[in-house]
Structures are given as C-alpha cells and as structure tokens.
Coordinates of C-alpha atoms in Angstrom, one line a residue:
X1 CA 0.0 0.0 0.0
X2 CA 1.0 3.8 -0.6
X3 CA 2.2 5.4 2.6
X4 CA 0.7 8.7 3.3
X5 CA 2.8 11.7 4.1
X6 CA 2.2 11.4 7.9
X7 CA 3.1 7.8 7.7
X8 CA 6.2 8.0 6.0
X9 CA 9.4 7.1 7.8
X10 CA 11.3 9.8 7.2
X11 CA 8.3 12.4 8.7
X12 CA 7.9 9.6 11.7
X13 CA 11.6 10.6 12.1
X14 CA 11.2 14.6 12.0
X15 CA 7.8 14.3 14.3
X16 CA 9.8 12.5 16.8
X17 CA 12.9 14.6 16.6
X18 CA 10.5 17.8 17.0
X19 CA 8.6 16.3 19.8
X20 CA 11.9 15.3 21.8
X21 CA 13.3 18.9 21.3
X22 CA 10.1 20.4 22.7
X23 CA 9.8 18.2 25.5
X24 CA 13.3 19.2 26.5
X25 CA 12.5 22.7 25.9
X26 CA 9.0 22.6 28.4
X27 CA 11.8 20.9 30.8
X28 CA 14.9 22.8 30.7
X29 CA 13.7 26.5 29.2
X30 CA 15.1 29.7 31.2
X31 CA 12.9 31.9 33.4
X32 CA 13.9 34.9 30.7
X33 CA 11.9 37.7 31.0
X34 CA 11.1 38.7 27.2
X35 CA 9.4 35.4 27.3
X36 CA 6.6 36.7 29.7
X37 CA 6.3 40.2 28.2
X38 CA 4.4 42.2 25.5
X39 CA 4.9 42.4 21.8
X40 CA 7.5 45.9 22.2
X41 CA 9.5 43.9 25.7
X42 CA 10.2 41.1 22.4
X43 CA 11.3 44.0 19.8
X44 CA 13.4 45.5 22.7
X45 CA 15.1 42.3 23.2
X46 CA 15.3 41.0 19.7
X47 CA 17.9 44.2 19.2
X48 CA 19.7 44.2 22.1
X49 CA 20.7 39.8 21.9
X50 CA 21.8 41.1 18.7
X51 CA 25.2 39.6 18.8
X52 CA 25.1 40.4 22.6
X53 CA 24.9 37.2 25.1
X54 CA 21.8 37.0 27.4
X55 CA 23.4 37.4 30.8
X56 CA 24.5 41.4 29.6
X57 CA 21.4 42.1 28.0
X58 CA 19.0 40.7 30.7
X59 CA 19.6 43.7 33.4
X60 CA 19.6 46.4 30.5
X61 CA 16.4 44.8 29.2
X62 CA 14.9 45.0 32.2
X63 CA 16.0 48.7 33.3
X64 CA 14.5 50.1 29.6
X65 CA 11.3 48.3 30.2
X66 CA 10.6 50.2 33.6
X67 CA 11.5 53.2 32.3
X68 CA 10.0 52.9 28.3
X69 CA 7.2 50.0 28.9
X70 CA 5.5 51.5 25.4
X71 CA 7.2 52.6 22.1
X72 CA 5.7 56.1 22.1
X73 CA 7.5 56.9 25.3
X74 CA 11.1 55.9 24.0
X75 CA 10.4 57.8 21.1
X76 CA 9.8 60.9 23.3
X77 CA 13.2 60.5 24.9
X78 CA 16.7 62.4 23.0
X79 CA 19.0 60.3 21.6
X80 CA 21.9 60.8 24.3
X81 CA 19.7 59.2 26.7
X82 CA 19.2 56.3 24.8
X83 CA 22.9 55.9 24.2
X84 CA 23.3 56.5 28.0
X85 CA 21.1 53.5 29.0
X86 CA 22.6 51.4 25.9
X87 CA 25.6 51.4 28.7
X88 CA 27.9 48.8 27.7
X89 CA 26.1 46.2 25.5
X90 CA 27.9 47.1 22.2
X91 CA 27.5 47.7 18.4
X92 CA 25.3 51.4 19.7
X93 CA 23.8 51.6 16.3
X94 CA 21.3 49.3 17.6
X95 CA 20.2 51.9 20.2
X96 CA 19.6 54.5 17.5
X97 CA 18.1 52.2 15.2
X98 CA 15.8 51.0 17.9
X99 CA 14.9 54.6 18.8
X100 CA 13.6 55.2 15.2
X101 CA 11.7 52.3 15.2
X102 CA 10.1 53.3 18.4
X103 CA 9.3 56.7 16.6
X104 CA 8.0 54.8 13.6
X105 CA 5.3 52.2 16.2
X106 CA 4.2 55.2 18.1
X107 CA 3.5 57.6 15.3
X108 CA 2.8 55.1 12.3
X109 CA 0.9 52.2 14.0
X110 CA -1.1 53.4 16.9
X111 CA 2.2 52.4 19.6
X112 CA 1.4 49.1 18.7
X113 CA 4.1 46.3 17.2
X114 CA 3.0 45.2 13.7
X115 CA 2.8 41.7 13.1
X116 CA 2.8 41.4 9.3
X117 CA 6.7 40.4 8.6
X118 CA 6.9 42.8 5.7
X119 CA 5.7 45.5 7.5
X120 CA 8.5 44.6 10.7
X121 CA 11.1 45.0 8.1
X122 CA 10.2 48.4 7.0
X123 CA 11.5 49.3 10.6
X124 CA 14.8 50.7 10.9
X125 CA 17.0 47.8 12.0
X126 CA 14.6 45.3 11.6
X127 CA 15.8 42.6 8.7
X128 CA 14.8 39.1 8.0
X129 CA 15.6 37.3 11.0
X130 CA 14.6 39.8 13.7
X131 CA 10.9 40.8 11.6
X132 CA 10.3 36.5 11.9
X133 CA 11.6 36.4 15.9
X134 CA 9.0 39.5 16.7
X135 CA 6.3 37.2 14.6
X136 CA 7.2 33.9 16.8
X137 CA 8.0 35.3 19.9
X138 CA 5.9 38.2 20.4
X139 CA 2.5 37.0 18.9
X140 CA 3.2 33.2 18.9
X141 CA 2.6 32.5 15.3
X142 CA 4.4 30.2 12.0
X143 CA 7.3 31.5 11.2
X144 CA 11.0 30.4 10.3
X145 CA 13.9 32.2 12.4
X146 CA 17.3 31.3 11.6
X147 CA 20.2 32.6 14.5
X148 CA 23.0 31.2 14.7
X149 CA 22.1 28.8 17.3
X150 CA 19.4 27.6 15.2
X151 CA 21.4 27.6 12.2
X152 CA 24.3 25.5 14.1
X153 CA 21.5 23.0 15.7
X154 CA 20.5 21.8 12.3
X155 CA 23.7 21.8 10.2
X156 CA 25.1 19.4 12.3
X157 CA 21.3 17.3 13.4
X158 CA 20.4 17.5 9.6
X159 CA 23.2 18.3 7.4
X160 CA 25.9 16.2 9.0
X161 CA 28.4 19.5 9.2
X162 CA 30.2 21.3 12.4
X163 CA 29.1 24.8 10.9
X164 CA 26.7 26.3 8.6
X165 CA 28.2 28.2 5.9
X166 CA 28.3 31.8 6.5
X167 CA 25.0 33.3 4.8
X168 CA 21.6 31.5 4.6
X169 CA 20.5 29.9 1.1
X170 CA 17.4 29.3 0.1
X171 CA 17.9 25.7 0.3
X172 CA 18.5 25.9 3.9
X173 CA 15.1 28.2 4.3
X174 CA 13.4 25.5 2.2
X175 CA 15.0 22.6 4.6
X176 CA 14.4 24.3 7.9
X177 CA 10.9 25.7 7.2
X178 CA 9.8 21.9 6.2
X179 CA 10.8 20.9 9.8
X180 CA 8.5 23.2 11.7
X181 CA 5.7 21.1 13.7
X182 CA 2.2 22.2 14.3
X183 CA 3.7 23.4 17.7
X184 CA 5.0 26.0 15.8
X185 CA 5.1 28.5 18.6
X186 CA 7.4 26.5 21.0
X187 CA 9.8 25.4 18.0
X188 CA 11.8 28.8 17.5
X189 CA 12.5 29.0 20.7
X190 CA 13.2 25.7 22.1
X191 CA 15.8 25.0 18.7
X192 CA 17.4 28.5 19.9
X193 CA 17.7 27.2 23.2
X194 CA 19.0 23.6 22.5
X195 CA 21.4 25.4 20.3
X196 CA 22.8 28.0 22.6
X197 CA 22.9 25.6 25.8
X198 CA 23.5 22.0 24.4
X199 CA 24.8 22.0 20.7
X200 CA 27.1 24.8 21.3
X201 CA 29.4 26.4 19.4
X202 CA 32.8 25.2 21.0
X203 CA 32.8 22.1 23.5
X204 CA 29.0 21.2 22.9
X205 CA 27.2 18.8 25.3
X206 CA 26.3 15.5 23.0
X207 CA 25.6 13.8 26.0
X208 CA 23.1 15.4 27.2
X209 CA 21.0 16.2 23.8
X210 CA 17.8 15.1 23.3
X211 CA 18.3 14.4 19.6
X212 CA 21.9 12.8 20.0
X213 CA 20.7 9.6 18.6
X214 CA 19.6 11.1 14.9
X215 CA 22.0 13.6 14.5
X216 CA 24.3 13.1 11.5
X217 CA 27.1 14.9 12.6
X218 CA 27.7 12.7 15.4
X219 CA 27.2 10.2 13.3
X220 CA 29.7 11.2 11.1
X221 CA 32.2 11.1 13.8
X222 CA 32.3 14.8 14.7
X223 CA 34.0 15.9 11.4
X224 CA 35.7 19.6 11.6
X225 CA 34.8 22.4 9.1
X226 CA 36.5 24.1 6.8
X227 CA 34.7 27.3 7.0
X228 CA 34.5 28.3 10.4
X229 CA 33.7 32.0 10.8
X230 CA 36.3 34.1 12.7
X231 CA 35.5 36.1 14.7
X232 CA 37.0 39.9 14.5
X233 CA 39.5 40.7 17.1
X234 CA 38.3 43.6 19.4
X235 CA 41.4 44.4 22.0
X236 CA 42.4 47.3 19.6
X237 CA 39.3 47.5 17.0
X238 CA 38.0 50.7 15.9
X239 CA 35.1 49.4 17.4
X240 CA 36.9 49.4 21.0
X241 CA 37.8 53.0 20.6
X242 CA 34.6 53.8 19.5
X243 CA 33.1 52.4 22.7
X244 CA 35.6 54.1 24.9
X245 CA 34.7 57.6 23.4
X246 CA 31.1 56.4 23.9
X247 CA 31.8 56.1 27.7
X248 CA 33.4 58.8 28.0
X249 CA 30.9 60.7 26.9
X250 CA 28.1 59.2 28.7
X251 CA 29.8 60.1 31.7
X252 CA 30.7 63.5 30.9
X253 CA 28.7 66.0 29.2
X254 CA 31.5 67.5 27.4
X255 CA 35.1 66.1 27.1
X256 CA 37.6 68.2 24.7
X257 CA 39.3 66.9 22.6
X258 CA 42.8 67.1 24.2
X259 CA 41.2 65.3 27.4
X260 CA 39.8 62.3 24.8
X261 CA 43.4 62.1 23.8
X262 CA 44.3 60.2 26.9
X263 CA 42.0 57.8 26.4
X264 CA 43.1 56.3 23.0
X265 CA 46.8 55.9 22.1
X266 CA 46.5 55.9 18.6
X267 CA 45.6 59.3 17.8
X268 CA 44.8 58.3 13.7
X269 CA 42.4 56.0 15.0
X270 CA 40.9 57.9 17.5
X271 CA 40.0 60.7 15.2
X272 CA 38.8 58.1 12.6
X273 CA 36.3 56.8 15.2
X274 CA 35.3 60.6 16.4
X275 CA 34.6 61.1 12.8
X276 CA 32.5 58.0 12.3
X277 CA 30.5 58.9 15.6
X278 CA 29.6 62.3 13.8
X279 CA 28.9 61.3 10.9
X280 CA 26.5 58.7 12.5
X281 CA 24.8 61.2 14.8
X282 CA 25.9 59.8 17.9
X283 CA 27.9 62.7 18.9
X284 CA 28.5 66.6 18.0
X285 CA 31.2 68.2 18.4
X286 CA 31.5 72.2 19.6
X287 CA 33.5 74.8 20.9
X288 CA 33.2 73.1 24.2
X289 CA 33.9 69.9 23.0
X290 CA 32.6 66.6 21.9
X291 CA 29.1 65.4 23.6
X292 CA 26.3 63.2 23.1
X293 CA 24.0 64.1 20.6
X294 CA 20.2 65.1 21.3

C-alpha cells in the first residue's frame, strides 16, 4: 500500500525529533523575561541579543522596560539618553536604530508592534531574522527564524556539518521551514535554546542532547569544518575605541578633545572613530567639546 505523508518514515523521524526537542525545551527553558512580556518587551530584546549574550542584556532589558514600557515613550526621549542606557552592550547603532523604530510604532501604528513580517522589516534595523523572531515570539505564530544557534543546531542534526556556511541559502530556508511542527510556537525558541545551551558552538554537550541519537554529525564522527567564521579581534578594533569615546561621553557631558586624547593611544584612530561617531549622529562636536548628541 501507498504510505501517506504522515506515515512515512522519514516524517515519523522529524515528528519524533521535533517532539523530543520540545519536551526538553518545556523541561529545561530559562525563566527569561522577554518570554513573559508584551509584543514591544520582544522588539526590545530582539535588538539588544543582537550579537550580545543574554546574561549582559538581561539587566539592560529589564531597566528600559521600567522606564519605556511603550514605544511612544522611548520615542519621546533624545537620543543621548538612549545611548546612556545602551551602557555597555555594544555595536550602539542598535540603540539609534531601535529609537527610530520606536518613533515609527508610536507615530505610524497606533504604539502598537506590527505583526505582518513585511511590515517589521520596513523598521529601521529590523531585517529578516529579527521581523520573523518579533512574529514567533511576540504574537506566537508560524514563522521560520534562523540565528546562529538555530542555524548550528540543524547543520550538524540535519546536514551532518560542524558549521553552517556563513550566509543563509534558500535551500537551507526551504529545509528548515519543512521541519516546523504544528507546535510552531514553542519550536523557534526551544531550537534556539537547544542550540545556545547543548549544541554549542565550541565544546558542545552530545551527551546530554535530546536528539543525540539522529544527529548526522555525530554520526559522522564529529568531522571539523572548513569554514568556520572568525571572529574579528576587538582588543584594539576601531570598534573598541569607538566604545571608549562612547563612555566617556556618557559620563561627561562635554570632554575636549585634548582630554579624549588620553583615552586612546592611537591618535589616527581615535580621530577616525570621532569622525565615524559624527557622521552617524551619535555625537556633536562644539567649541566646548565633543558630547552626546540630542
């Protein structure tokens, strides 16, 4: 007799492999707060674990909340207040970019977070992956995200490989969106979480993974890739000076330009990074010196 799709093997195989994920996920999940929060606590979150890890963003998170529980009342606040409470999680483009979004829900869409994916990326900062987290997370519905935890998780469950190559194809959309259950709401976050506790980038925990016994790359025998993404050195990066002039400023609410001098050695680079801060609109410079910009 002809098998029907739910009775084929190979979807047996992916309905158990989803269930057991899940199940570990109910069991194992952390008490994060974004998880408990409205539609705008997600979109504040979504920017900030943008390439920042959880345990830095958590008490951030949780200070802008108290302060801007709504969009419209971030977007009433000056931009050197925003990059004042940024504090120390990085990359502060995020901030401004998260700002401008909050300008664009408050004036645009009633101070409510839209949940049609092509409207989430007509927000500033908002891009494929962080418009289909805001659909999963913050209104619990179908949609395929794709982090790098996820991404890792099923390159080596699926694809047999110790990394993903470093930008998505559609194949991989195509393969990934074919393995979402019907508890679609759980599965972008409990793959995110199997990935960024359990299959983890270095020294991952086989033992203790709840799909251990179909995963091809263990398998395989654990076989190294070739194309590993590096990651960019940051103990003398532009982006290090830029964050030092950045706290400076946040600290002070004018520094000359002599005094930033003692904070950078490299003088070429330090007035390559002041530059960049202008030209960004992060900071101003005047005859009293460089500041945060309103």
């Amino acid at each position: 007799s002809i098998l029907t799709p739910l009775c084929h093997p190979s979807s047996f195989r992916t309905q158990v492999m989803q269930d057991q994920i899940i199940d570990w996920f109910l069991a194992n999940k952390r008490d994060l707060p974004w998880r408990n929060t409205s539609p705008w606590g997600v979109v504040v979150s979504e920017f900030m674990l943008q390439q920042t890890p959880v345990n830095r963003v958590m008490p951030v998170w949780q200070r802008w909340m108290e302060k801007w529980p709504k969009p419209s009342l971030l977007a009433a606040e000056t931009r050197a207040e925003v990059i004042r409470a940024w504090g120390n999680l990085g990359y502060p483009r995020r901030a401004i970019r998260l700002h401008e979004t909050a300008k664009v829900i408050a004036t645009e869409h009633s101070d409510s977070v839209p949940r049609d994916p092509s409207i989430l990326c007509g927000l500033p900062g908002v891009g494929e992956y962080t418009a289909a987290a805001i659909v999963a997370f913050a209104f619990s519905e179908r949609s395929l995200v794709l982090d790098t935890n996820i991404r890792r998780l099923f390159s080596r469950v699926v694809d047999g490989q110790q990394f993903p190559i470093n930008h998505i194809t559609q194949t991989e959309r195509d393969s990934r969106a074919s393995l979402i259950p019907e508890r679609s709401s759980l599965w972008a976050a409990a793959t995110m979480e199997l990935g960024a506790l359990i299959c983890k980038s270095q020294n991952p925990l086989c033992d203790s993974c709840p799909v251990k016994k179909s995963c091809q790359w263990r398998k395989n025998g654990y076989p190294e890739s070739s194309f590993q993404k590096k990651r960019q050195a940051w103990h003398g990066s532009d982006r290090q000076c830029r964050g030092r002039i950045l706290k400076t400023l946040r600290e002070n609410e004018f520094v000359k330009h002599s005094e930033l001098k003692g904070i950078w050695e490299d003088k070429e680079q330090l007035n390559r990074s002041l530059k960049s801060l202008i030209d960004e609109k992060m900071i101003i410079e005047s005859k009293q010196g460089f500041a945060l910009r309103n």
